[in-house]
Amino acid sequence: MAFEGLTERLQKAMRNLRGKGKVSESDLRATMREIRLALLEADVNFGVVRKFVKKVQERAKGADVLEGLNPAQQIVKIVDEELTKMMGETAVPLNKSDKIPTVIMMAGLQGAGKTTTAGKLALKLKDEQKARPLLIAADIYRPAAIDQLQQVGAQVEVPVFSMGTDVDPREIVEKGMAQAKEDHNDYVIIDTAGRLQIDEKLMDELKDIQEMVHPDEILLVVDAMTGQNAVETAEGFNDALDITGVVLTKLDGDTRGGAALSIRAVTDKPIKFVGQGEKLTDLDVFHPDRMASRILG
Ligand code: GDP
């Protein structure tokens, strides 16, 4: 499970304060140093850690934690609240258009989990909103992507629009949108191409699709296992596209997790969902407060 190491380190950092009626400035400083190291070791982005520690320290001093009752508990509470803020404070729902279809575009690097997440999202919309989504297969470069989306679509019983791999993705999207209008689908989920790394051609294609359909939601799918690369990827996509939300995948894996947690702070875009497994039901709404509690253990 993600965050195990971080949880342990944070608990240890704050354990030293337990049972102390009064906390000296040097106790607080030592604890903050431990918290800082714990976050860095968990791969939280350096700048994000610096701001976080500064904030906690200020609040701890301002709240007279040093003088107050039960300083350890007060610090835990402040850390909990600041972690929650760092990850975005509250859950942010999917955008929805006033008129159908609501258009969701998936973006991300190859292997991040776009295709799987597109299927998971289609299932979620179907189950929770009785929606009738259409999946559009616009990843023509990864050989098995279209087959994979078709399989996923069959599993969740959602239609998949595809034109094979020889047609320009822009045309596929245009025709797919026309199909959705004809069939009165209320959601369209576009699975776009990814590459092993960000390149101009990929971004131009995604920008063109963005211009064409003006998606209500552009979800950036990021693999939480990829550490600081996840943050760089998120920055790259966020600079080029009007990202509206992030999906963190593979949080069920053995990842230190911290990099992923920095994404909100670095991009200022909300994490909307987390993928916590390979099954198509393994997609959860992201709740920053619950995640902070999970991290603090
Ligand atoms: P794409 O290239 O971005 O479309 O990536 P895929 O959807 O093909 O996913 C790549 C691999 O990651 C597949 O084996 C998926 O089953 C796996 N995967 C996707 N999301 C998750 C997740 O949340 N947890 C785990 N454990 N595996 C995932």
PDB file of C-alpha atoms and ligand atoms in Angstrom, residues 108-117 120 139 142 145 148 191-192 194 221 248-253 274-278 282, ligand 1:
ATOM      1  CA  GLY A 108      -1.386  11.236 -20.035  1.00  0.00           C
ATOM      2  CA  LEU A 109       1.734   9.291 -20.816  1.00  0.00           C
ATOM      3  CA  GLN A 110       1.612   5.774 -22.212  1.00  0.00           C
ATOM      4  CA  GLY A 111       1.121   3.226 -19.477  1.00  0.00           C
ATOM      5  CA  ALA A 112      -0.233   5.744 -16.974  1.00  0.00           C
ATOM      6  CA  GLY A 113      -3.621   4.058 -17.060  1.00  0.00           C
ATOM      7  CA  LYS A 114      -5.660   6.220 -19.454  1.00  0.00           C
ATOM      8  CA  THR A 115      -7.508   3.429 -21.201  1.00  0.00           C
ATOM      9  CA  THR A 116      -8.271   1.573 -17.990  1.00  0.00           C
ATOM     10  CA  THR A 117      -9.386   4.778 -16.289  1.00  0.00           C
ATOM     11  CA  LYS A 120     -13.574   2.796 -14.959  1.00  0.00           C
ATOM     12  CA  ASP A 139      -5.185   6.349 -29.436  1.00  0.00           C
ATOM     13  CA  ARG A 142      -0.200   2.154 -29.237  1.00  0.00           C
ATOM     14  CA  ALA A 145      -4.973   0.444 -27.325  1.00  0.00           C
ATOM     15  CA  GLN A 148      -8.066  -2.808 -25.127  1.00  0.00           C
ATOM     16  CA  ASP A 191      -9.170   8.047 -24.942  1.00  0.00           C
ATOM     17  CA  THR A 192      -6.243   9.904 -26.504  1.00  0.00           C
ATOM     18  CA  GLY A 194       0.121   8.894 -24.918  1.00  0.00           C
ATOM     19  CA  VAL A 221      -3.948  10.497 -15.791  1.00  0.00           C
ATOM     20  CA  LEU A 248      -3.742   9.397  -9.759  1.00  0.00           C
ATOM     21  CA  THR A 249      -3.445   5.756 -10.682  1.00  0.00           C
ATOM     22  CA  LYS A 250      -1.735   2.790  -9.022  1.00  0.00           C
ATOM     23  CA  LEU A 251      -2.065   4.121  -5.511  1.00  0.00           C
ATOM     24  CA  ASP A 252      -2.609   0.489  -4.518  1.00  0.00           C
ATOM     25  CA  GLY A 253       1.000  -0.167  -5.484  1.00  0.00           C
ATOM     26  CA  VAL A 274      -7.618   7.835  -7.529  1.00  0.00           C
ATOM     27  CA  GLY A 275      -7.111   4.434  -9.126  1.00  0.00           C
ATOM     28  CA  GLN A 276      -6.549   1.799  -6.514  1.00  0.00           C
ATOM     29  CA  GLY A 277      -6.417  -1.428  -8.490  1.00  0.00           C
ATOM     30  CA  GLU A 278      -6.678  -3.051 -11.890  1.00  0.00           C
ATOM     31  CA  ASP A 282     -11.251   0.354  -8.562  1.00  0.00           C
TER      32      ASP A 282
HETATM   33  P1  GDP B   1      -2.525   3.760 -20.984  1.00  0.00           P
HETATM   34  O1  GDP B   1      -1.354   3.425 -21.850  1.00  0.00           O
HETATM   35  O2  GDP B   1      -2.339   5.059 -20.303  1.00  0.00           O
HETATM   36  O3  GDP B   1      -3.836   3.667 -21.674  1.00  0.00           O
HETATM   37  O4  GDP B   1      -2.498   2.681 -19.781  1.00  0.00           O
HETATM   38  P2  GDP B   1      -3.407   1.386 -19.515  1.00  0.00           P
HETATM   39  O5  GDP B   1      -4.812   1.783 -19.204  1.00  0.00           O
HETATM   40  O6  GDP B   1      -3.184   0.399 -20.576  1.00  0.00           O
HETATM   41  O7  GDP B   1      -2.777   0.900 -18.146  1.00  0.00           O
HETATM   42  C1  GDP B   1      -1.451   0.401 -18.053  1.00  0.00           C
HETATM   43  C2  GDP B   1      -1.391  -0.684 -16.997  1.00  0.00           C
HETATM   44  O8  GDP B   1      -1.642  -0.141 -15.719  1.00  0.00           O
HETATM   45  C3  GDP B   1      -2.431  -1.778 -17.192  1.00  0.00           C
HETATM   46  O9  GDP B   1      -1.839  -3.020 -16.912  1.00  0.00           O
HETATM   47  C4  GDP B   1      -3.504  -1.453 -16.156  1.00  0.00           C
HETATM   48  O10 GDP B   1      -4.192  -2.600 -15.707  1.00  0.00           O
HETATM   49  C5  GDP B   1      -2.658  -0.852 -15.056  1.00  0.00           C
HETATM   50  N1  GDP B   1      -3.411   0.052 -14.185  1.00  0.00           N
HETATM   51  C6  GDP B   1      -4.158   1.141 -14.521  1.00  0.00           C
HETATM   52  N2  GDP B   1      -4.658   1.749 -13.435  1.00  0.00           N
HETATM   53  C7  GDP B   1      -4.236   1.034 -12.360  1.00  0.00           C
HETATM   54  C8  GDP B   1      -4.416   1.154 -10.932  1.00  0.00           C
HETATM   55  O11 GDP B   1      -5.057   2.063 -10.403  1.00  0.00           O
HETATM   56  N3  GDP B   1      -3.806   0.211 -10.171  1.00  0.00           N
HETATM   57  C9  GDP B   1      -3.064  -0.813 -10.703  1.00  0.00           C
HETATM   58  N4  GDP B   1      -2.513  -1.691  -9.871  1.00  0.00           N
HETATM   59  N5  GDP B   1      -2.870  -0.942 -12.014  1.00  0.00           N
HETATM   60  C10 GDP B   1      -3.448  -0.047 -12.845  1.00  0.00           C
END
